[in-house]
Structure formats: structure tokens, C-alpha cells
Tab-separated table of C-alpha atoms in Angstrom:
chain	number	residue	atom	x	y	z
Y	1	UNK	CA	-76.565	44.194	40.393
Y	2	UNK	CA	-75.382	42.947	36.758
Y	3	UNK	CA	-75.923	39.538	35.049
Y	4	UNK	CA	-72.069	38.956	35.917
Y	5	UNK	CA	-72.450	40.012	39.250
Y	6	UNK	CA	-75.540	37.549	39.862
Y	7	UNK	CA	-73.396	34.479	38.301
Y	8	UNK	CA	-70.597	35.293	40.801
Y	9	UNK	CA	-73.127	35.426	43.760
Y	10	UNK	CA	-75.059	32.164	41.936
Y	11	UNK	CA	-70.914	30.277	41.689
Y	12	UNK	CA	-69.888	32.224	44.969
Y	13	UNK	CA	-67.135	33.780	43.326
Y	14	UNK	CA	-65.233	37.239	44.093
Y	15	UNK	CA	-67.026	40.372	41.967
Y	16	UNK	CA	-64.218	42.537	43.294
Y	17	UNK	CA	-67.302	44.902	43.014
Y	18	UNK	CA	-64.600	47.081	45.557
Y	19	UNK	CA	-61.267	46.976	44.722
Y	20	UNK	CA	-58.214	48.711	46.032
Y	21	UNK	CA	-54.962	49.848	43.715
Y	22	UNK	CA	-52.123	50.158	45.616
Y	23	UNK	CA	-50.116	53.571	43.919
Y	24	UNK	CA	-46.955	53.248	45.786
Y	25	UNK	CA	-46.166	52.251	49.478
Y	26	UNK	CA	-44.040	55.390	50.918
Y	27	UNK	CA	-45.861	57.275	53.452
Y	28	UNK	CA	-45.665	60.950	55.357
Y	29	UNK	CA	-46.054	58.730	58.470
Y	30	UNK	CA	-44.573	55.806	60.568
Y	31	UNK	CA	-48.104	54.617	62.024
Y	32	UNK	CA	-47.830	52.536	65.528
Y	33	UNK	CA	-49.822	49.892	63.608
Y	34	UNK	CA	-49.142	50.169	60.056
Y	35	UNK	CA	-46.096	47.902	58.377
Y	36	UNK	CA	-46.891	49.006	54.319
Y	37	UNK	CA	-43.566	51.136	54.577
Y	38	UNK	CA	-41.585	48.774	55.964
Y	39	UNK	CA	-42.341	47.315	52.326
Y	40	UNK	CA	-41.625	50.294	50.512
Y	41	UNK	CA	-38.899	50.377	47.201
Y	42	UNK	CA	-39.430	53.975	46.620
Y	43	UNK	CA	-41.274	53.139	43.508
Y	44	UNK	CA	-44.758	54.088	42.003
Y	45	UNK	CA	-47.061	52.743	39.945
Y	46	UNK	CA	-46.838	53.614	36.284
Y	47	UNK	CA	-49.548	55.217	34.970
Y	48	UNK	CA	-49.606	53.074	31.708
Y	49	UNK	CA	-49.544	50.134	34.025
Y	50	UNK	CA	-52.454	51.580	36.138
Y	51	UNK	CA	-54.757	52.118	32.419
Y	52	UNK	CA	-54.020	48.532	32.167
Y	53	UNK	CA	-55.351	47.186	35.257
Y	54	UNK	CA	-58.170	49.440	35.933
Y	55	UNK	CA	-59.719	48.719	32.244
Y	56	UNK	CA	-59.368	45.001	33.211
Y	57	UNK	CA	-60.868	45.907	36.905
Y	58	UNK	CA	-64.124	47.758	35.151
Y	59	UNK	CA	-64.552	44.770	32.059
Y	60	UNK	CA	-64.815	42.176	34.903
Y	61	UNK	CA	-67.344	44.434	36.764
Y	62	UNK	CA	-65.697	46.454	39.520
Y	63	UNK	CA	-68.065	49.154	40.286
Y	64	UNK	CA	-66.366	51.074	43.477
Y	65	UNK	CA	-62.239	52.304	43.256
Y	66	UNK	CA	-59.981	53.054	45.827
Y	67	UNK	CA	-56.405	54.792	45.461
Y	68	UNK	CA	-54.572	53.923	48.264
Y	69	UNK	CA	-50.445	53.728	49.797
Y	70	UNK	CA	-48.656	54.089	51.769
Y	71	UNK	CA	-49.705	57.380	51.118
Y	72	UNK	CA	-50.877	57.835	47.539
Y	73	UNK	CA	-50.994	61.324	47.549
Y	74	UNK	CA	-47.064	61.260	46.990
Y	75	UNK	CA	-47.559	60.107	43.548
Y	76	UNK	CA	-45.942	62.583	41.001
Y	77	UNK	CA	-48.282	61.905	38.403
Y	78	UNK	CA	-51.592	62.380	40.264
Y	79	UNK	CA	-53.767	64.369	37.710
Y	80	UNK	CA	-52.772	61.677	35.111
Y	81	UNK	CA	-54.095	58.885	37.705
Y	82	UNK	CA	-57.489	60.284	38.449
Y	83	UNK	CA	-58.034	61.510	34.868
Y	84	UNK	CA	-57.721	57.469	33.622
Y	85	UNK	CA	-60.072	56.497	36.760
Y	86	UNK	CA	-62.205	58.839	35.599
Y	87	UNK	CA	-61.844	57.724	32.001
Y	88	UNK	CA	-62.923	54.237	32.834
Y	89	UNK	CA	-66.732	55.964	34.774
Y	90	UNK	CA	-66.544	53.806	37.804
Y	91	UNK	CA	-69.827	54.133	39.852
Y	92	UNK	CA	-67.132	55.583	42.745
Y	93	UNK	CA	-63.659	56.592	42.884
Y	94	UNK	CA	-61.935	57.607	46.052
Y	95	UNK	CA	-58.848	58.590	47.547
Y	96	UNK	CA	-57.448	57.084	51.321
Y	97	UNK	CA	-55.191	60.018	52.373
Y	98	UNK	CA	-53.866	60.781	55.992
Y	99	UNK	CA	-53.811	64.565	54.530
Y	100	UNK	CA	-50.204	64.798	56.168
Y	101	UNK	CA	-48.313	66.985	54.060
Y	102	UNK	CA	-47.761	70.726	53.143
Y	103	UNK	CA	-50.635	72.956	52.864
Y	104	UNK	CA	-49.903	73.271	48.810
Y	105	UNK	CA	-49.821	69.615	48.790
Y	106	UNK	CA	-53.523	69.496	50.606
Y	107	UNK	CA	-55.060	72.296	48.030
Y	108	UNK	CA	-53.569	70.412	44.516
Y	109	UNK	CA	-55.242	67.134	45.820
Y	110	UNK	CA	-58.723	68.921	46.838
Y	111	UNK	CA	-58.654	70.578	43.322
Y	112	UNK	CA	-57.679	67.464	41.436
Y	113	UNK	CA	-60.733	65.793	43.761
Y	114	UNK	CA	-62.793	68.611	42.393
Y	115	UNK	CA	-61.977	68.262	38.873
Y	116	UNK	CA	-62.163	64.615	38.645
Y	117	UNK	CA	-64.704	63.937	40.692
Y	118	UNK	CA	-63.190	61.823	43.717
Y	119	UNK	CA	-63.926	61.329	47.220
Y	120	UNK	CA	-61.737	61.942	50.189
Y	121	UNK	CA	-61.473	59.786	53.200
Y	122	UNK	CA	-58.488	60.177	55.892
Y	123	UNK	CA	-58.111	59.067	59.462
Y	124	UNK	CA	-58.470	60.767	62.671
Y	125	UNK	CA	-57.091	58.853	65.263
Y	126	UNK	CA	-56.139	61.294	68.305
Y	127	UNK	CA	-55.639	64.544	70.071
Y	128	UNK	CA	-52.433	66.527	70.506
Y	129	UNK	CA	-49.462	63.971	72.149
Y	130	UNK	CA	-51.633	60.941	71.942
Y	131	UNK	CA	-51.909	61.231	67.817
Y	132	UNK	CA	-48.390	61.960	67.057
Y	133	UNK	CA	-47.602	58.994	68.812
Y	134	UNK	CA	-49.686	56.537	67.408
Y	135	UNK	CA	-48.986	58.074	63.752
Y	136	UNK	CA	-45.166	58.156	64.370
Y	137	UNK	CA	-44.695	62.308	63.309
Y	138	UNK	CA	-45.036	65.671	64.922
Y	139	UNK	CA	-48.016	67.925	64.702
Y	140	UNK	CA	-50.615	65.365	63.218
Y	141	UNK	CA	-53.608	66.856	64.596
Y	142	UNK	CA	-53.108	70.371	63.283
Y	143	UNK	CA	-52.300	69.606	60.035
Y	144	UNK	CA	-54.929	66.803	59.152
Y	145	UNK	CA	-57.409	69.186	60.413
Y	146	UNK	CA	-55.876	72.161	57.977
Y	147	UNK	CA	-56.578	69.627	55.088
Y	148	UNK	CA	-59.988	68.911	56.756
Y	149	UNK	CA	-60.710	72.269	56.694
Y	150	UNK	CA	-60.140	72.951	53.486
Y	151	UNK	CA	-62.087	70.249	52.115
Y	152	UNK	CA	-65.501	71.619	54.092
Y	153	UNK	CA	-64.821	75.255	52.392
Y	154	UNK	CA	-65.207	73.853	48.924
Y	155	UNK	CA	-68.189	72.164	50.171
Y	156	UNK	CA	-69.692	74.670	51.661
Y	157	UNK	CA	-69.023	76.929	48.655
Y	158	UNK	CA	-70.903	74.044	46.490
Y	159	UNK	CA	-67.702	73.223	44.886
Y	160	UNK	CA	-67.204	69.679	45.947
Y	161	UNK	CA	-69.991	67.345	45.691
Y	162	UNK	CA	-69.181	64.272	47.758
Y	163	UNK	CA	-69.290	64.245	51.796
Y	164	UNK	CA	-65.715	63.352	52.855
Y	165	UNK	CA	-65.094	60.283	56.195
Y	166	UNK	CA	-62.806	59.855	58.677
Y	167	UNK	CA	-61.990	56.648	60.084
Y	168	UNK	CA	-61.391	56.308	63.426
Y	169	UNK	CA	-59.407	53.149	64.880
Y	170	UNK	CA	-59.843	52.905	68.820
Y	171	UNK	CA	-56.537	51.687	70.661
Y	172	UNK	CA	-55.607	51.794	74.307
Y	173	UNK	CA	-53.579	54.479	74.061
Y	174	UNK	CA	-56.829	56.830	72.262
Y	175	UNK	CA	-59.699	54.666	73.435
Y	176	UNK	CA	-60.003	57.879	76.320
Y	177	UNK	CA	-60.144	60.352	73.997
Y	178	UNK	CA	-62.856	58.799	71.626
Y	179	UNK	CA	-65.519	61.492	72.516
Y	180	UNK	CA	-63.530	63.981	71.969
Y	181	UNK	CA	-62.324	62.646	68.758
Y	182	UNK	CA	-65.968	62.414	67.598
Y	183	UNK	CA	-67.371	65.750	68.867
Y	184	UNK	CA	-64.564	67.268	66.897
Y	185	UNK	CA	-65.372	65.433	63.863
Y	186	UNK	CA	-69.103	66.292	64.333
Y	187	UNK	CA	-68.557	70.106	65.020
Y	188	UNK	CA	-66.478	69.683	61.286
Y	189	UNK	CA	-69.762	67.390	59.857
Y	190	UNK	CA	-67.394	64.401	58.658
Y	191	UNK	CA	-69.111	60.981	57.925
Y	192	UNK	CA	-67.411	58.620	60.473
Y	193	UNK	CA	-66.174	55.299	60.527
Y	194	UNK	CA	-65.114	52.958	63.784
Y	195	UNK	CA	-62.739	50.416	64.017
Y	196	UNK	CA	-60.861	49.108	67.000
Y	197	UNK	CA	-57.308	47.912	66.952
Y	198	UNK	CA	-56.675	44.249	66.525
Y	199	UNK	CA	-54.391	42.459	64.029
Y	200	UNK	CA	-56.129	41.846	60.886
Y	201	UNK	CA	-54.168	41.307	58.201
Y	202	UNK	CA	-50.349	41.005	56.799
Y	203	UNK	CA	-50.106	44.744	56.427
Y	204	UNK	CA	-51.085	45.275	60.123
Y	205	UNK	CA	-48.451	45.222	62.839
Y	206	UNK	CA	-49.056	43.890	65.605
Y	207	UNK	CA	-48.373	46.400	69.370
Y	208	UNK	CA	-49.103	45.577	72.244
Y	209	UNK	CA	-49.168	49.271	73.615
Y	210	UNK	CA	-52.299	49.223	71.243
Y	211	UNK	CA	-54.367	46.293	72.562
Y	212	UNK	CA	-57.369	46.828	74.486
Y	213	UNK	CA	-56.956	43.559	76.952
Y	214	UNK	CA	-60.274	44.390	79.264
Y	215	UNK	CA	-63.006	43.148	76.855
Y	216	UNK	CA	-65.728	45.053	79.243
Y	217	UNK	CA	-64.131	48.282	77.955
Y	218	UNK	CA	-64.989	47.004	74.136
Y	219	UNK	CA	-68.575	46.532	75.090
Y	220	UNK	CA	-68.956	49.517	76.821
Y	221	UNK	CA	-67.697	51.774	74.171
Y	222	UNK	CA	-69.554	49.720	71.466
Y	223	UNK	CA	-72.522	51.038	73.301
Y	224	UNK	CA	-71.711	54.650	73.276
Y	225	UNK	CA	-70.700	54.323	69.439
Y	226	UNK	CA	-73.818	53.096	68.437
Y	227	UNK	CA	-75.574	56.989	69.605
Y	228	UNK	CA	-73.182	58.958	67.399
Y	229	UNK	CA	-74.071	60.884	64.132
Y	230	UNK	CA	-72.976	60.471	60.627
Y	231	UNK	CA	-71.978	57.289	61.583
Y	232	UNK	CA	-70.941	55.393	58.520
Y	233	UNK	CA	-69.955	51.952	60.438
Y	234	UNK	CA	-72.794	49.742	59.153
Y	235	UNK	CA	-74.532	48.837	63.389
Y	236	UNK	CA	-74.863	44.989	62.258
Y	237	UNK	CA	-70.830	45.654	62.462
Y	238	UNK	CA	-71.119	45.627	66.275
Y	239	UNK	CA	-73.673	43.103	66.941
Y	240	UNK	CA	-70.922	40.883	65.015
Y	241	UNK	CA	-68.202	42.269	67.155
Y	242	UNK	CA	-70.225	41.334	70.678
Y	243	UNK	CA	-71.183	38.268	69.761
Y	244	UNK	CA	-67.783	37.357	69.000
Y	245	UNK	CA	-66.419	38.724	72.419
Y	246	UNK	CA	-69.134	37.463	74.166
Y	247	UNK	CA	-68.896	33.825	72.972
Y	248	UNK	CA	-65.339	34.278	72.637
Y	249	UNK	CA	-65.406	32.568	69.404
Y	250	UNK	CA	-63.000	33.166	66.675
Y	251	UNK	CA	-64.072	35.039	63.428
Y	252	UNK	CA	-66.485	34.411	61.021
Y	253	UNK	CA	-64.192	35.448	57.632
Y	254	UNK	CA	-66.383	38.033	55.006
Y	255	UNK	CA	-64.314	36.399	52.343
Y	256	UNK	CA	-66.008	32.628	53.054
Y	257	UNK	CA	-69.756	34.434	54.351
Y	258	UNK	CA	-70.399	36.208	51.076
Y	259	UNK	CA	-67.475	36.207	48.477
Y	260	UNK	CA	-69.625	38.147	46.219
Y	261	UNK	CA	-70.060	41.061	48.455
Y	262	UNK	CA	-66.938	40.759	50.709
Y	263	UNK	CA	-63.827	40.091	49.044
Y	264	UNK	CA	-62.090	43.296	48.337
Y	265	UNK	CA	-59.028	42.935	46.924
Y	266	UNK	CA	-55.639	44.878	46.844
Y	267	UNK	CA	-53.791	45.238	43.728
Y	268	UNK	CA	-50.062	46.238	44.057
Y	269	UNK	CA	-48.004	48.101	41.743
Y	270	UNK	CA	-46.773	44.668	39.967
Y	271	UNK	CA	-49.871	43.587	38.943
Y	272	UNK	CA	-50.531	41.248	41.916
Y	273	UNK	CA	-53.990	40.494	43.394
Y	274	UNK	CA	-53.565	40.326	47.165
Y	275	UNK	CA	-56.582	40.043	49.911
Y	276	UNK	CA	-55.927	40.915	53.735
Y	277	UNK	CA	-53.429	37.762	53.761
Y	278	UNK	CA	-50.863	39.895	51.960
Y	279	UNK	CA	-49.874	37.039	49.317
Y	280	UNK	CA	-50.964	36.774	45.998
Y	281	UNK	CA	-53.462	34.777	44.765
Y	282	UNK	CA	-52.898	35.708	41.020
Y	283	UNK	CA	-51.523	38.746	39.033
Y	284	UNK	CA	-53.370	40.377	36.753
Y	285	UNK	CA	-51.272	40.804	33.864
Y	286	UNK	CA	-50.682	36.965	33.691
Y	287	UNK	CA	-53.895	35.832	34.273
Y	288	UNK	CA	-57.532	36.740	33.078
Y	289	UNK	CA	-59.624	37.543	36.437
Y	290	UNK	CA	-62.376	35.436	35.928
Y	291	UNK	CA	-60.224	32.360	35.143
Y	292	UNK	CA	-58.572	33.368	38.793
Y	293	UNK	CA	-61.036	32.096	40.830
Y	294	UNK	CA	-61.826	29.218	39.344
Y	295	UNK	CA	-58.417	27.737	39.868
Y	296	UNK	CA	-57.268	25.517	42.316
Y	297	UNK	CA	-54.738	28.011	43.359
Y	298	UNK	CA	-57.954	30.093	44.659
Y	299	UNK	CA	-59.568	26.598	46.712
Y	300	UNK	CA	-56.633	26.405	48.309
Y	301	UNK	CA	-56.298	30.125	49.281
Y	302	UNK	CA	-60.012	30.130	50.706
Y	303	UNK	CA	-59.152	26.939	52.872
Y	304	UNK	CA	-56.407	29.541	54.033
Y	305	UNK	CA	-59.146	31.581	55.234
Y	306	UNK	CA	-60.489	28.929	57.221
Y	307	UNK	CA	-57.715	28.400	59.535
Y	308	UNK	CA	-56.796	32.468	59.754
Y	309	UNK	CA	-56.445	34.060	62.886
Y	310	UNK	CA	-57.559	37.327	62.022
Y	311	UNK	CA	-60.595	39.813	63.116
Y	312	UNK	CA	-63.655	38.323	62.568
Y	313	UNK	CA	-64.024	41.085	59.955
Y	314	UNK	CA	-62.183	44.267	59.156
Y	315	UNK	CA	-62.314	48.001	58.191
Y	316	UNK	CA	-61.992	46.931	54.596
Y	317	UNK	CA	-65.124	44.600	54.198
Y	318	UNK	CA	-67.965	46.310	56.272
Y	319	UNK	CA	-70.026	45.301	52.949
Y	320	UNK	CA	-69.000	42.039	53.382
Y	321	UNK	CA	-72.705	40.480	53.930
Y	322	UNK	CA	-75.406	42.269	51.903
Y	323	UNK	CA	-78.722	40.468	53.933
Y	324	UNK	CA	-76.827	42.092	56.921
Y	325	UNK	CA	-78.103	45.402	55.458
Y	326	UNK	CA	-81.359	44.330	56.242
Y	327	UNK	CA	-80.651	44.789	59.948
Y	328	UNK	CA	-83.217	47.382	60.613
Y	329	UNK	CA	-80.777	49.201	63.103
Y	330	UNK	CA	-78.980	49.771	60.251
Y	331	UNK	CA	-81.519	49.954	57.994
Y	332	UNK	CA	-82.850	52.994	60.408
Y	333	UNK	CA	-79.351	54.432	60.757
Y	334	UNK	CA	-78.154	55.329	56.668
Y	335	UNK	CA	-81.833	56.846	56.583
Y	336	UNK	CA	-80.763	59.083	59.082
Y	337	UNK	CA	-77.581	59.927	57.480
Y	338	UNK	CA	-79.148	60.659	54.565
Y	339	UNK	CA	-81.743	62.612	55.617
Y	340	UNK	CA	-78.511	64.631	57.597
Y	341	UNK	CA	-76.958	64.840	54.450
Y	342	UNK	CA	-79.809	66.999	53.145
């Protein structure tokens, strides 16, 4: 950790050590619980504009980058965004992609990945019927496991350094599929993540076709998640998630446990800084980041947090307590994955 990253932990201020860019909001799907395209104006984010706020993103100390939609893969001027994130060395850079799209599509993003060193994630939500429901197109499964495919033949010809991870959000309607879903994702030697369905922020929508009402079926399949391989889901994840169901308390928020570590941050193609809450807390064209949170437009924003009625954390902020790595579940479990990855 930096000196600047120390005074934020010291002050309890955001490092936006993660941070997401937002490259346009049109998407190859119409997800069950998704409402980003609902949002979309068709446009993308300039790439001039994108210099702009990843230079300001890696001076104030943001180490990991995500490219995200919508579907980002749509923007025409792809190459030219990874080449500037690569310009600016961040620690990581990765992509979130449902893979969704034409097979020449799929190989100009794993080459551009190759050549500019980025990592790949996607979901992988269902089988057959069950997935082209819940992601709102036809033929889901097939072709996000063509991309998949492709990805683990550059790997395996050495091509492609980083291991690529599906995330995996259980819902009523898949929750009887789930070990399916992960034996197939095991026999293809993707890194998973877990999530189950609940509303969690402004860019969720909420269904109830997609609750899971019978909290005995959580715990139970919390149980059989924590035995699966390459798991990437941090385990002090679930002993959060079954205290919370068990006590039937609300959420403890990441962004008021351990601002520091938890508060990832969204930036859309205007400039704004959003968190889960979908409304901006500052844009950063107008502002200077560090001045940000030290307004009392921010104090008022975390007492927001207080009072939400969201997840007691989320997909987005599984880092969101750094002693929780400590867990020695956990601790036990990434040593296994990385002696896997091997």
C-alpha cells in the first residue's frame, strides 16, 4: 500500500484503489435483472475523454481498472481504449464481457486482450432454456461458451497470460442447475465467482421470478459452494451472508466498514462518479478527487448509506474489508487456487 493509500485508510477516505469506467451502456442482452440499457443514449465514451479520466484515476492512486457496459465490447474504438489503459501501467486492467456476439467479434477482443495485456471475466448464469431466459436472447449458452473456448486455446498455447472468471449469480429460476453450471465451468478450468440474486443497487432490477424466498435453500447451497474449486468468492463472503440470514439483520454497507478498501466506484461516460446508489457524488472533470471526499456533499452521501436497503454487500466489493482476508478459510482457500493455478 502507498503513503496516499495509508492517509486515506488513516482519514477513512475512498482510495478508489478499484474503479470501474463505464464505456457505453448498450448491451447484446436484455438481462432478467439488469436495468443499465434501459439507460442507454446510444452513445460511447470518447476516447480523449477516457485519457482524461483514467490519468486522473492513476495520479490519485487507482491501482486495479475495469471496462465495463452495458456491454463494452461494442465500443468502436476498442484497440484505442486498451492501448491508453495500458499507457497509464495500472497494476490490473480488465474487461466485464457477456462474450455475446459474433464469433469475429469474440477473436478481435481475445487478440486485443492479448496484445494489451487485459483480463477477461464474463458471466455464466444457466443451461440451455433456463439462460436465455434470464439473459433475455436466444442461444446464450452456446455462444458464451464459443468465446470461452477460445480464450482457453490461447492459454493453453501460452499466448494469454491471465486466468479468465466467470461469475455466477444464483436465482430461483437457475439455483437447480448450479452444479451443473459449475462442473461445466470446472471441466473448462475458469476461476469462479458466486453471487445470489437480491437487489443491490440502482442498476439492479428488481424480479420477483428471481427471488429465492425459502432462506433454508440459501444456507444449504452456501454449504455446497464453499467445496468447489477455483473458487474466487473470498469464504468470509458467506459467513457474512449467514449471519445476516440467520439474525435476519439488515446489511452491514462495505462503503461505511472500510472505505479504503471497499468503495469502488463507477465512472460514467460524462465524467460522473457514481457508487452502487446510481447518483453522483461528484464528476470528475469539475472536481479534483481528493477534494471529493472531503466535502460535505460526500457526509451526506455516506449517511445515505446508512439508511440503504441494499445487500449487505455485493459482487462489486468482495474486497471490501481487508482484516477479513485474514479469515483463515480464506486464507487456506487462494493458497489453493494458486497452487491450482500452477
Amino acid at each position: 500500500m502507498s503513503i496516499s493509500h495509508l492517509k486515506q485508510f488513516i482519514w477513512r477516505q475512498p482510495s478508489l484503489i478499484f474503479c470501474s469506467i463505464r464505456l457505453c451502456s448498450l448491451c447484446t442482452q436484455n438481462c432478467l435483472q439488469c436495468r443499465i440499457p434501459d439507460q442507454s443514449d446510444g452513445s460511447f465514451i470518447d476516447p480523449e475523454v477516457f485519457a482524461t479520466i483514467i490519468h486522473k484515476l492513476k495520479q490519485y492512486g487507482t491501482r486495479i481498472l475495469t471496462l465495463t457496459g452495458g456491454e463494452p465490447v461494442l465500443h468502436p474504438q476498442l484497440e484505442e481504449i486498451f492501448a491508453l489503459a495500458q499507457k497509464e501501467a495500472f497494476q490490473s486492467r480488465q474487461i466485464l464481457t457477456n462474450l455475446y456476439y459474433s464469433v469475429e467479434r469474440q477473436e478481435e477482443l481475445i487478440a486485443l486482450a492479448q496484445k494489451y495485456d487485459v483480463g477477461i471475466h464474463t458471466s455464466y448464469d444457466g443451461l440451455g432454456e433456463v439462460v436465455d431466459k434470464l439473459r433475455g436472447a436466444e442461444h446464450v449458452q452456446e455462444t458464451v461458451e464459443r468465446g470461452m473456448l477460445k480464450i482457453n486455446a490461447v492459454r493453453a498455447a501460452g499466448k494469454y497470460k491471465h486466468r479468465p472468471t466467470a461469475t455466477v449469480v444464483i436465482s430461483a429460476l437457475n439455483i437447480n442447475q448450479l452444479p451443473q453450471i459449475i462442473e461445466r465451468l470446472q471441466e473448462m478450468d475458469w476461476s469462479i465467482n458466486i453471487d445470489f440474486y437480491r437487489w443491490g443497487s440502482a442498476n439492479h432490477r428488481e424480479n420477483d421470478l428471481l427471488k429465492i424466498e425459502d432462506s433454508s435453500v440459501i444456507l444449504e447451497t452456501i454449504r455446497f459452494i464453499r467445496s468447489i474449486k477455483n473458487l474466487r468468492t473470498p469464504l468470509w463472503y458467506y459467513d457474512g451472508l449467514e449471519k445476516q440470514i440467520r439474525a435476519k439483520t439488515r446489511k452491514q454497507c462495505p462503503y461505511l466498514i472500510s472505505p479504503t478498501f471497499g468503495s469502488k466506484f463507477f465512472i460514467h461516460e460524462n465524467g460522473d462518479i457514481k457508487t452502487c446508489m446510481n447518483e453522483a457524488v461528484g464528476n470528475i472533470f469539475t472536481q479534483e478527487i481528493a477534494e471529493l471526499f472531503k466535502g460535505n456533499n460526500w457526509e451526506e452521501y455516506k449517511e445515505r448509506f446508512q439508511n440503504c436497503e441494499g445487500c449487505w454487500n455485493t459482487c462489486y466489493t468482495l474486497s471490501s474489508r481487508a482484516l477479513s482476508y485474514l479469515h483463515y478459510p480464506t486464507i487456506r482457500q487462494y493458497v489453493g487456487n494458486a497452487r491450482r493455478a500452477k
